[in-house]
Coordinates of C-alpha atoms in Angstrom, one line a residue:
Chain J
X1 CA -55.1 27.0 16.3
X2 CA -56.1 26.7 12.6
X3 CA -57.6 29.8 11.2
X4 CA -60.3 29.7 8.1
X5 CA -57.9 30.4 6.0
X6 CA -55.3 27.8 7.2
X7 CA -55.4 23.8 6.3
X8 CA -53.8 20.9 7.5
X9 CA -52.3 18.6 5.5
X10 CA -50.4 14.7 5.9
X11 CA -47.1 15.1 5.0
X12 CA -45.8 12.0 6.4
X13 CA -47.4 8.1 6.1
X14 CA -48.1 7.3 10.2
X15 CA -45.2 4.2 9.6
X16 CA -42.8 6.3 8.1
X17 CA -43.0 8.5 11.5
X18 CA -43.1 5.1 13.3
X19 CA -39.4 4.1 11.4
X20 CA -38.2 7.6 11.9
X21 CA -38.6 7.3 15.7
X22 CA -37.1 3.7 15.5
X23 CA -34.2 4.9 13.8
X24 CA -33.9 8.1 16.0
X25 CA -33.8 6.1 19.6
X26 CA -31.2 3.2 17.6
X27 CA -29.2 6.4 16.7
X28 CA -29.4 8.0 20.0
X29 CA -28.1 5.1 21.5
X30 CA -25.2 4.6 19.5
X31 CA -24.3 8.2 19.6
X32 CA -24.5 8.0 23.5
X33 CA -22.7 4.6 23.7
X34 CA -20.1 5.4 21.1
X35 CA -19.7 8.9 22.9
X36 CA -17.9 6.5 25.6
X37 CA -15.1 5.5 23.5
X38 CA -14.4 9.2 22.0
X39 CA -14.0 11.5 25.0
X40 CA -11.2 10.1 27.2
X41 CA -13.2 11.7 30.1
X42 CA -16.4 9.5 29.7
X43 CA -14.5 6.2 28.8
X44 CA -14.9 4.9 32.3
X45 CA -18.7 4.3 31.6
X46 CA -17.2 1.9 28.6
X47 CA -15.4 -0.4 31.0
X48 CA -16.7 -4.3 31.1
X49 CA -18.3 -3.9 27.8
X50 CA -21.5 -3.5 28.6
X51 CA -22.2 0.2 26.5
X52 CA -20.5 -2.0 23.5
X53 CA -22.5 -4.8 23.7
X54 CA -25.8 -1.9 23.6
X55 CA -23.9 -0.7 20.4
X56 CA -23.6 -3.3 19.2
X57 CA -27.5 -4.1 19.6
X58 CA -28.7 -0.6 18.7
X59 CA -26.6 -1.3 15.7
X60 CA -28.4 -4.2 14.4
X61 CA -31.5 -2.1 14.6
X62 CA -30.1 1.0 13.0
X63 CA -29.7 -1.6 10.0
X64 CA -32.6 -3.5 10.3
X65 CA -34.9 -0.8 10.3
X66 CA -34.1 1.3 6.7
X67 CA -34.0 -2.2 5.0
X68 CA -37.6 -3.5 6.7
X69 CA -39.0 0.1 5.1
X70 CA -37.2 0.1 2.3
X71 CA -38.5 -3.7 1.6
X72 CA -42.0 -2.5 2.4
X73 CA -42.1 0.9 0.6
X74 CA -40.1 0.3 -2.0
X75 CA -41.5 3.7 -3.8
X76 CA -41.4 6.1 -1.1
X77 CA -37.8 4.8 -0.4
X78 CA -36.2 5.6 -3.7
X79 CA -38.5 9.0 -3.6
X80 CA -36.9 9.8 -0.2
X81 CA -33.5 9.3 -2.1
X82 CA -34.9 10.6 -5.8
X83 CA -35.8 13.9 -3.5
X84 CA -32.6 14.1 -1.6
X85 CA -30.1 14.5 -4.9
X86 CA -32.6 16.3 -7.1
X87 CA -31.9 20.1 -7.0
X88 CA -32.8 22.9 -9.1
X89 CA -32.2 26.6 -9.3
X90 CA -34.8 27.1 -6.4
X91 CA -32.2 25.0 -3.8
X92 CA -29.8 27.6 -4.5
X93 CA -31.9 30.7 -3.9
X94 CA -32.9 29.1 -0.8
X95 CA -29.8 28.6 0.1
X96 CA -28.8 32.8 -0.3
X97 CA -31.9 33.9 1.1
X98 CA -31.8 31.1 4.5
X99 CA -29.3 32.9 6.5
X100 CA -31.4 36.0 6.6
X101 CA -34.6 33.7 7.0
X102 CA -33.6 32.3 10.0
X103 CA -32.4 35.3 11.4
X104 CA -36.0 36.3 11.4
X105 CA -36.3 38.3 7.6
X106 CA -38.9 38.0 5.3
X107 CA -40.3 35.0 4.5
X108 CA -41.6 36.4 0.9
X109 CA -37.8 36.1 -0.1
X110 CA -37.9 32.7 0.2
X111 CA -38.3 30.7 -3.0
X112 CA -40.9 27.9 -3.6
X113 CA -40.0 24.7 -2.2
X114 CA -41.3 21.1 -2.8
X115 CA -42.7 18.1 -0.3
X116 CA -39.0 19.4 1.7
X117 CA -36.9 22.2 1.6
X118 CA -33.6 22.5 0.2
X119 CA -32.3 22.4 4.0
X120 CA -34.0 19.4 4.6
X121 CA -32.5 17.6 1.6
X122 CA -29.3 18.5 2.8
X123 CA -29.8 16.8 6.3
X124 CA -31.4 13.7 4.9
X125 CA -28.4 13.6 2.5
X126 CA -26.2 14.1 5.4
X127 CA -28.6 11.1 6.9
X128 CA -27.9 8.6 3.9
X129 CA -24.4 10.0 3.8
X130 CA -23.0 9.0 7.3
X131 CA -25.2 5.7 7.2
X132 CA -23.2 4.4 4.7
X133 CA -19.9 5.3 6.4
X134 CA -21.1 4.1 9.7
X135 CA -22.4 0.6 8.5
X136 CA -19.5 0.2 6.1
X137 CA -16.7 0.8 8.6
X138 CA -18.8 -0.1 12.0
X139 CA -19.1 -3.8 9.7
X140 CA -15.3 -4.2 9.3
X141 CA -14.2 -3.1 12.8
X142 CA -17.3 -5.7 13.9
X143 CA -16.8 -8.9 11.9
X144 CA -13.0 -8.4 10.7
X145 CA -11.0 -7.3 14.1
X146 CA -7.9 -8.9 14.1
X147 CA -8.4 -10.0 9.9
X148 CA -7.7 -6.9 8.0
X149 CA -4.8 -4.5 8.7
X150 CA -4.1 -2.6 11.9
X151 CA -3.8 0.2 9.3
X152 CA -7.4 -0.3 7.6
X153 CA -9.1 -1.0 11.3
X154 CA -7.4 2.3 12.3
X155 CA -9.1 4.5 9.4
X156 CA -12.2 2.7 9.7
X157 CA -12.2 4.2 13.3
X158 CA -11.3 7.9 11.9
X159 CA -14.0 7.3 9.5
X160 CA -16.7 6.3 12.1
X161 CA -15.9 9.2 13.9
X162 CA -15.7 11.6 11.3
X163 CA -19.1 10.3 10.5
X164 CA -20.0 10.3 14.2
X165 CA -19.0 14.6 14.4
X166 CA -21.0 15.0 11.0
X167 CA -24.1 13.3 12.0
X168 CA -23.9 15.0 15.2
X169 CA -23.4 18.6 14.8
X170 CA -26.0 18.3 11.7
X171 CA -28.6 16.5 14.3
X172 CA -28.5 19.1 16.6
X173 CA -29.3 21.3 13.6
X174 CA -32.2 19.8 12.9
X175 CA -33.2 19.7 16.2
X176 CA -32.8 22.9 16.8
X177 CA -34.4 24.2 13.4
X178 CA -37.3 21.6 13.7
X179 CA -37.9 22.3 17.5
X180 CA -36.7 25.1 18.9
X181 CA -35.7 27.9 16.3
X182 CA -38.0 30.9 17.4
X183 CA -40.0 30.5 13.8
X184 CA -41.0 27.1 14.5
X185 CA -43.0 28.8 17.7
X186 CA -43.1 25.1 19.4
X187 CA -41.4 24.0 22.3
X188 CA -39.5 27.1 23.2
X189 CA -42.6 29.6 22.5
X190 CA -43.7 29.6 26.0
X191 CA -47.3 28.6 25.5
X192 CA -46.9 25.4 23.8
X193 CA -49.3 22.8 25.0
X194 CA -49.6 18.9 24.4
X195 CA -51.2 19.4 20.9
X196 CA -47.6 21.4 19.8
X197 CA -45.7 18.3 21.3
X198 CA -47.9 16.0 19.6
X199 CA -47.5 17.2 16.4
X200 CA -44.0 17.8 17.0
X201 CA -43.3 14.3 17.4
X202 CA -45.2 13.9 14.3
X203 CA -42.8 14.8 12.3
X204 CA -45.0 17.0 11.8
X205 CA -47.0 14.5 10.4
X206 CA -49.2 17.4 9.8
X207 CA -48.5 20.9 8.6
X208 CA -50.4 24.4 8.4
X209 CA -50.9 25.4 5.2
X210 CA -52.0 29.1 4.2
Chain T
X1 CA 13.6 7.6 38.1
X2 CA 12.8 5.7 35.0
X3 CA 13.4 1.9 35.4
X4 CA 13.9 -0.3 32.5
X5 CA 14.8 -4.0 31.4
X6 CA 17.8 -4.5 29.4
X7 CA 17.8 -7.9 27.0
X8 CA 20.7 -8.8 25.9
X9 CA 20.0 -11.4 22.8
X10 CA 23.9 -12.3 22.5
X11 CA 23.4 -14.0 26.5
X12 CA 19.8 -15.7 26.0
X13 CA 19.9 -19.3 25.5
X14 CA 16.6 -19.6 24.9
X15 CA 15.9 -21.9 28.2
X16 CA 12.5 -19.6 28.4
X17 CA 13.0 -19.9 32.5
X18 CA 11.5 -16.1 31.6
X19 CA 8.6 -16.9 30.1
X20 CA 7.4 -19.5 33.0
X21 CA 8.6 -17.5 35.8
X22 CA 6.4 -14.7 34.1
X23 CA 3.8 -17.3 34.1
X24 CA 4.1 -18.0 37.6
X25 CA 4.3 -14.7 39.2
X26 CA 1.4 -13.6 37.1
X27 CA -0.4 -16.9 37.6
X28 CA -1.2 -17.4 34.6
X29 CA -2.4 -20.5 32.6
X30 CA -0.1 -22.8 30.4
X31 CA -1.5 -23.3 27.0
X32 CA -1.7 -26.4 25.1
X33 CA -0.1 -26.0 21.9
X34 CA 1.0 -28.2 18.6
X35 CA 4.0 -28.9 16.8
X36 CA 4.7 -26.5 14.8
X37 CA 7.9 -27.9 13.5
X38 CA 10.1 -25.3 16.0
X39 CA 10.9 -25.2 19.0
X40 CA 9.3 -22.0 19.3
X41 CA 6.5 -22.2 21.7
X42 CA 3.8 -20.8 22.4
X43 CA 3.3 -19.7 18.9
X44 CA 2.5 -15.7 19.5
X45 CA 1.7 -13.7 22.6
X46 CA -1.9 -14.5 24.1
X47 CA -3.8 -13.6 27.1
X48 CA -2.0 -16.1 28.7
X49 CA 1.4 -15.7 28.0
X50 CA 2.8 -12.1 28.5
X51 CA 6.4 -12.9 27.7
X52 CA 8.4 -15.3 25.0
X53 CA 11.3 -15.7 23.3
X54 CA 10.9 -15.4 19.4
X55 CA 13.4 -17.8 17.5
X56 CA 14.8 -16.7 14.7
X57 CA 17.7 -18.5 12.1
X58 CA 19.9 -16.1 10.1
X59 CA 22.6 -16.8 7.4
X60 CA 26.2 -15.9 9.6
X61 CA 28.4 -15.2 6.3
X62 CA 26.7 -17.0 3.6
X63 CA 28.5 -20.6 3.6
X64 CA 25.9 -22.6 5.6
X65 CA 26.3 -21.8 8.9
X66 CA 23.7 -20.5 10.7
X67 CA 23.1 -18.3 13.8
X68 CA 20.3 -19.0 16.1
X69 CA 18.6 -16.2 17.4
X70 CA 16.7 -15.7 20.6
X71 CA 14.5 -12.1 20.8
X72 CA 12.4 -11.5 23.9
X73 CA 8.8 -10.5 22.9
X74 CA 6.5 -8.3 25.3
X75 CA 5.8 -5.1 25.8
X76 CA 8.5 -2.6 25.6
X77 CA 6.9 0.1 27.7
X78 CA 6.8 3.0 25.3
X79 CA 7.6 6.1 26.2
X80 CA 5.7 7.6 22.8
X81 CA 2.5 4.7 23.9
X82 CA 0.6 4.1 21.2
X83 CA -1.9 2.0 23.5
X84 CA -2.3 4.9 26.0
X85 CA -3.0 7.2 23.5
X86 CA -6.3 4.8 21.9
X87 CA -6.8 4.3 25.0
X88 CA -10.4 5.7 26.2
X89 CA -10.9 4.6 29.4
X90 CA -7.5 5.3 31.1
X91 CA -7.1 1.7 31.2
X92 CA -3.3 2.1 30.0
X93 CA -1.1 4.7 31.5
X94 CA 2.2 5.4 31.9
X95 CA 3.7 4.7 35.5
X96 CA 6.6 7.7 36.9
X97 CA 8.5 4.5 36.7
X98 CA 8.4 4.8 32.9
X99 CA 6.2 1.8 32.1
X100 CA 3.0 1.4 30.9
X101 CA 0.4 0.9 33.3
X102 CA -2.7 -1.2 32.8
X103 CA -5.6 -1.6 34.8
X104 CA -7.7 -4.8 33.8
X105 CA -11.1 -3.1 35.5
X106 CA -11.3 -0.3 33.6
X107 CA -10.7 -2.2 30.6
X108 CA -13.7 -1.7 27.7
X109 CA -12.7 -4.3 25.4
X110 CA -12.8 -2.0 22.4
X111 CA -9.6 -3.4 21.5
X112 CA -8.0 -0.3 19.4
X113 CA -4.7 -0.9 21.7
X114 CA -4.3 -4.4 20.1
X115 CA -4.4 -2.4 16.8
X116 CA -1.9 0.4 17.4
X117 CA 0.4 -0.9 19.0
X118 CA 3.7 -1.4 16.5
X119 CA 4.8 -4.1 18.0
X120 CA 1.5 -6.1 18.4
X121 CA 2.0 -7.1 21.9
X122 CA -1.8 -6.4 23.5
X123 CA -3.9 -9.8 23.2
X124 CA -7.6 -9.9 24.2
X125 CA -9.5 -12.7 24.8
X126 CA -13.5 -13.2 23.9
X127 CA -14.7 -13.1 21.0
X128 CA -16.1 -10.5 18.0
X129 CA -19.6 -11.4 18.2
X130 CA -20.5 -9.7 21.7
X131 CA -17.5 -8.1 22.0
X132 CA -17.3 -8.6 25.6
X133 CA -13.6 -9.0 25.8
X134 CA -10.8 -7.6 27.8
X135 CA -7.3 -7.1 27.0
X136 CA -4.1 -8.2 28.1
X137 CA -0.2 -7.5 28.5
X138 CA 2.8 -7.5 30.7
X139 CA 2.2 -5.2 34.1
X140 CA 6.3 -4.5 34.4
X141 CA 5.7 -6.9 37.4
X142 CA 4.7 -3.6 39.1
X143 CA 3.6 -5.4 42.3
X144 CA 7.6 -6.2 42.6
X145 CA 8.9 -2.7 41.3
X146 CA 7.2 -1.0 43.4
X147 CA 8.7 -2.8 46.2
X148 CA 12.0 -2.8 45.5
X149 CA 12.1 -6.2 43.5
X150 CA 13.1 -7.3 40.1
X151 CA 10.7 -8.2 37.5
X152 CA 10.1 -12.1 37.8
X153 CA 11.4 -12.6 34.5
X154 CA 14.9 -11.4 35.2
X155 CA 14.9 -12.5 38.4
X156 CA 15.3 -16.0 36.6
X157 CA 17.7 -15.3 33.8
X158 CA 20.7 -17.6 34.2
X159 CA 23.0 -15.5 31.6
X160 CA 21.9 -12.3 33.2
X161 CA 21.0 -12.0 29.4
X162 CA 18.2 -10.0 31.4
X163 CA 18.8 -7.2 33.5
X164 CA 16.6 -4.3 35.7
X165 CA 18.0 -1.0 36.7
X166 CA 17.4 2.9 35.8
X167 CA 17.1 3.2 32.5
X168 CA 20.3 6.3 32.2
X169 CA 22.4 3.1 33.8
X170 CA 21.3 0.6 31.2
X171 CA 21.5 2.7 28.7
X172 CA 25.4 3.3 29.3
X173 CA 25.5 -0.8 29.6
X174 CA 23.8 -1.5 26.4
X175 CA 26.0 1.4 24.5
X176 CA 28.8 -0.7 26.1
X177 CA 27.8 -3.6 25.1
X178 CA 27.3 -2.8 21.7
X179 CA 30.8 -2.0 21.2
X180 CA 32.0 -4.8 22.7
X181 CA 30.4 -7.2 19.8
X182 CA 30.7 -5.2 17.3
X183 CA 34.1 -6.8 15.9
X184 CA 31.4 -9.6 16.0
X185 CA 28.4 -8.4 14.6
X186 CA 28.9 -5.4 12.9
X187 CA 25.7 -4.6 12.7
X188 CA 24.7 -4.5 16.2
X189 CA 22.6 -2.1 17.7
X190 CA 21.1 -0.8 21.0
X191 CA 17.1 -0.8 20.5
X192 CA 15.1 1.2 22.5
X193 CA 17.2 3.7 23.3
X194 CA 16.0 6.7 20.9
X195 CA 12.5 4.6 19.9
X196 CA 9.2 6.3 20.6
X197 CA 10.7 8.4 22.6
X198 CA 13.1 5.8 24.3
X199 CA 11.5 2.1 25.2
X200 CA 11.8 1.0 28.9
X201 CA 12.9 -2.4 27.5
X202 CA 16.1 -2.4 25.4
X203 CA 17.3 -4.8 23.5
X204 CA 21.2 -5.2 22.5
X205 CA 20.8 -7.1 19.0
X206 CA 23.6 -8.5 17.1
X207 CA 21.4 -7.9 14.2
X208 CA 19.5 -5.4 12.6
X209 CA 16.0 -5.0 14.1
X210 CA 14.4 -6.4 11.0
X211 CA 16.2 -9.9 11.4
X212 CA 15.0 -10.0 15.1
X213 CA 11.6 -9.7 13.8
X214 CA 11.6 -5.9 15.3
X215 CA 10.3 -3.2 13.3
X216 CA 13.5 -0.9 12.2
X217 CA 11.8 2.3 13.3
X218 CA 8.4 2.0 15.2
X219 CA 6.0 4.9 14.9
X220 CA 3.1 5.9 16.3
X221 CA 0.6 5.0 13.1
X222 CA -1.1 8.4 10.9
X223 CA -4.6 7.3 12.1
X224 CA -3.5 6.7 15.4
X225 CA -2.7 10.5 15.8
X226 CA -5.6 11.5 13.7
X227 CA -7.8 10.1 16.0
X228 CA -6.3 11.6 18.9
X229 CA -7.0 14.9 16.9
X230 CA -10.5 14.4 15.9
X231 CA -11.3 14.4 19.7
X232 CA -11.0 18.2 19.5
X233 CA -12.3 18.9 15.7
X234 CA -15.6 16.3 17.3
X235 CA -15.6 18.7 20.6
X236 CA -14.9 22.4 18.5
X237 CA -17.9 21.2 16.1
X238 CA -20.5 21.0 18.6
X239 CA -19.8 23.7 20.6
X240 CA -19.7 26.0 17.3
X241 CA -23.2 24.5 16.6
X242 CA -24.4 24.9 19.9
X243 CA -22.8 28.5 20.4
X244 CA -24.3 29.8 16.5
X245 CA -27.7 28.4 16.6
X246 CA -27.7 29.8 20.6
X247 CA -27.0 33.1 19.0
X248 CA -29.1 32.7 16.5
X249 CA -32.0 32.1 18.8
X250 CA -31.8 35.3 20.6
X251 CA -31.5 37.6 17.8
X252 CA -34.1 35.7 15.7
X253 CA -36.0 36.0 18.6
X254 CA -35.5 39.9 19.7
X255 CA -36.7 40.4 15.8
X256 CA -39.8 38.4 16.1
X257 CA -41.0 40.3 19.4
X258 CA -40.1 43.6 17.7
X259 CA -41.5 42.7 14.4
X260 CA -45.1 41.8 16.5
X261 CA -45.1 45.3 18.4
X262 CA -44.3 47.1 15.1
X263 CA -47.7 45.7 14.0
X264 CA -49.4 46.7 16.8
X265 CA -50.1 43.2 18.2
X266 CA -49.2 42.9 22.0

């Protein structure tokens, strides 16, 4: 509940929370169906093709969908990228003064931080990081089985995965830091109604400002 | 007891009665080929054809003559399998019988067997688009093996340039062997007997591996086993993300609630 002293603000354009749920459920999906072909224990699911053939589908839309925005918001774009590899001296406090943050210290330690935080900017680079890995290599091991070298297929595969561990340990980082650390006080804060979940899946679309 | 298939290329005469009788037992499909200006057909292993004979010309002391050489080419049955280890559905296994076991059902397609092998034998059919593929090889004939038969492909061999036993027993034949022809071929060699780990099909060769169109010392490829590794580095990341930001839930948590009653808020 917003106090008088407390504003909201829109820190996200409504499409670019509509492309970042797009691109969430096509990654989901090819984290779940590329899961199968990792762990020896789930590869059974895999069998007949069908989980590559849905891989192969959510890929297409995993690619689709960053070139439709980036065709369609050409600015925003290269400021989502201009704001991901620009850091100052502030990125670096924050990054000394985070462990204790999120351990519940005081938030006056923190330094001043822009549209994102430095933690943020390192997830979305880890974001544009792993997309190029995955599309690069996940495009040779599509469309040039059986043309280029056992050899290059095989460390196309190491790099997918690598890729695959990266962009999954650091997802479940920022779910947990953008849903269910205790400071967030959202989905885990006991009395967190539909409003909290709304905004949530905002992105937060909208944010309390003091 | 480990079973294996000896080939013995100074007895083949390249009348491919293998690679039909293979066919046959397997029931699988003749393919229609063109002239490729050999008498090497089919061209390569395929879905279709699990077993052929490789031929091969070679220079016998450098003034014109020739030798004509026949190689088997299927799978040799690893014991160091490459295919099992890519392998993510249990698809490919390795039989107590030594072979390597393949079950078609549980097949995914992903193809990464065709890729590590070293000695290219797994074929899949379908195409890249979908995907939707599955692959193939030789089974070790394991409906007969099992039952006390001979592979069909030795069961055909006139020159008994094929042979099925335990391993230990062909081993000893092929050593024997070797010795015999050396005042022949000096270079010739058992293969499969130390390779990966031992092969459950040896071949003697006259010639060095290379001429036969064998690599000289098959290995398991880097990425191959740095895959296999990045199972656990993928498995030890998640759980240390899970098991740190777990932890740090609580205790940020416990600070919070303490931090509120220190203010006096309930």
């Amino acid at each position: 509940m917003a106090t008088a002293h407390e504003r909201t603000i829109e820190r996200f354009k409504k499409r670019t929370v509509w492309f970042h749920w797009i691109n969430t459920v096509a990654f989901v999906t090819l984290l779940v169906t590329g899961m199968f072909l990792f762990l020896p224990g789930l590869g059974i699911v895999a069998q007949d093709s069908i989980t590559r053939v849905i891989h192969r589908v959510a890929a297409v839309i995993f690619v689709l969908g960053p070139i439709v925005y980036f065709f369609t918001n050409p600015k925003m774009s290269l400021h989502f990228i201009k704001e991901t590899l620009t850091w100052g001296k502030d990125d670096f406090q924050w990054m000394k003064a985070a462990p204790d943050y999120h351990f519940s210290g005081d938030e006056n330690k923190m330094p001043p931080q822009g549209h994102v935080n430095t933690g943020q900017k390192m997830w979305q680079g880890v974001v544009i990081g792993t997309f190029i890995l995955f599309v690069a290599t996940g495009t040779v091991m599509w469309f040039f089985k059986g043309e280029v070298s056992s050899g290059v297929f095989q460390w196309c595969l190491v790099i997918h995965d690598l890729a695959f561990i990266a962009g999954f340990a650091m997802l479940l980082v920022h779910i947990y830091l953008g849903a269910i650390h205790p400071r967030m006080e959202r989905i885990f804060s006991f009395h967190a109604g539909w409003e909290d979940i709304r905004t949530l899946c905002q992105g937060p679309l909208r944010q309390m400002v003091r | 007891m480990a079973k294996a298939i000896l080939f013995d290329a100074t007895k083949c005469t390249a009348c491919r009665g293998c690679q039909v009788a293979c066919k046959q037992w397997n029931e699988l499909k003749a393919e229609e080929t063109t002239n490729r200006g050999t008498c090497e057909n089919p061209p390569d292993l395929s879905p279709d054809t699990w077993l052929k004979i490789k031929f091969a010309e070679v220079s016998k002391n450098g003034n014109g003559a020739i030798d004509w050489l026949f190689t088997r080419r299927s799978c040799m049955h690893c014991t160091e399998a490459a295919c099992v280890t890519v392998c993510p559905s249990g698809a490919l296994s390795h039989h107590k019988l030594g072979y390597v076991d393949y079950n078609k059902d549980k097949c995914t397609g992903c193809g990464y067997c065709v890729e590590a092998c070293p000695f290219k034998v797994p074929k899949t059919d379908g195409g890249n688009l979908t995907g939707i593929r599955k692959a193939s090889k030789c089974l070790f004939c394991r409906d007969r093996v099992t039952n006390g038969l001979q592979p069909a492909c030795v069961t055909t061999c006139p020159t008994a340039a094929l042979q099925f036993d335990e391993r230990n027993k062909l081993v000893t034949l092929g050593r024997d062997r070797v010795e015999k022809i050396r005042s022949t071929y000096p270079k010739a060699n058992l293969y499969g007997e130390k390779e990966l780990d031992g092969l459950h099909v040896m071949y003697v060769l006259p010639y060095s591996p290379e001429v036969h169109g064998l690599p000289v010392d098959p290995k398991v490829q880097t990425a191959t086993e740095a895959r296999d590794l990045l199972k656990w580095v993928g498995v030890g990341a998640v759980a240390a993300v899970v098991a740190v930001a777990g932890l740090n839930f609580l205790v940020a948590r416990a600070r919070m609630i303490q931090a509120s009653k220190e203010r006096g808020e309930s």
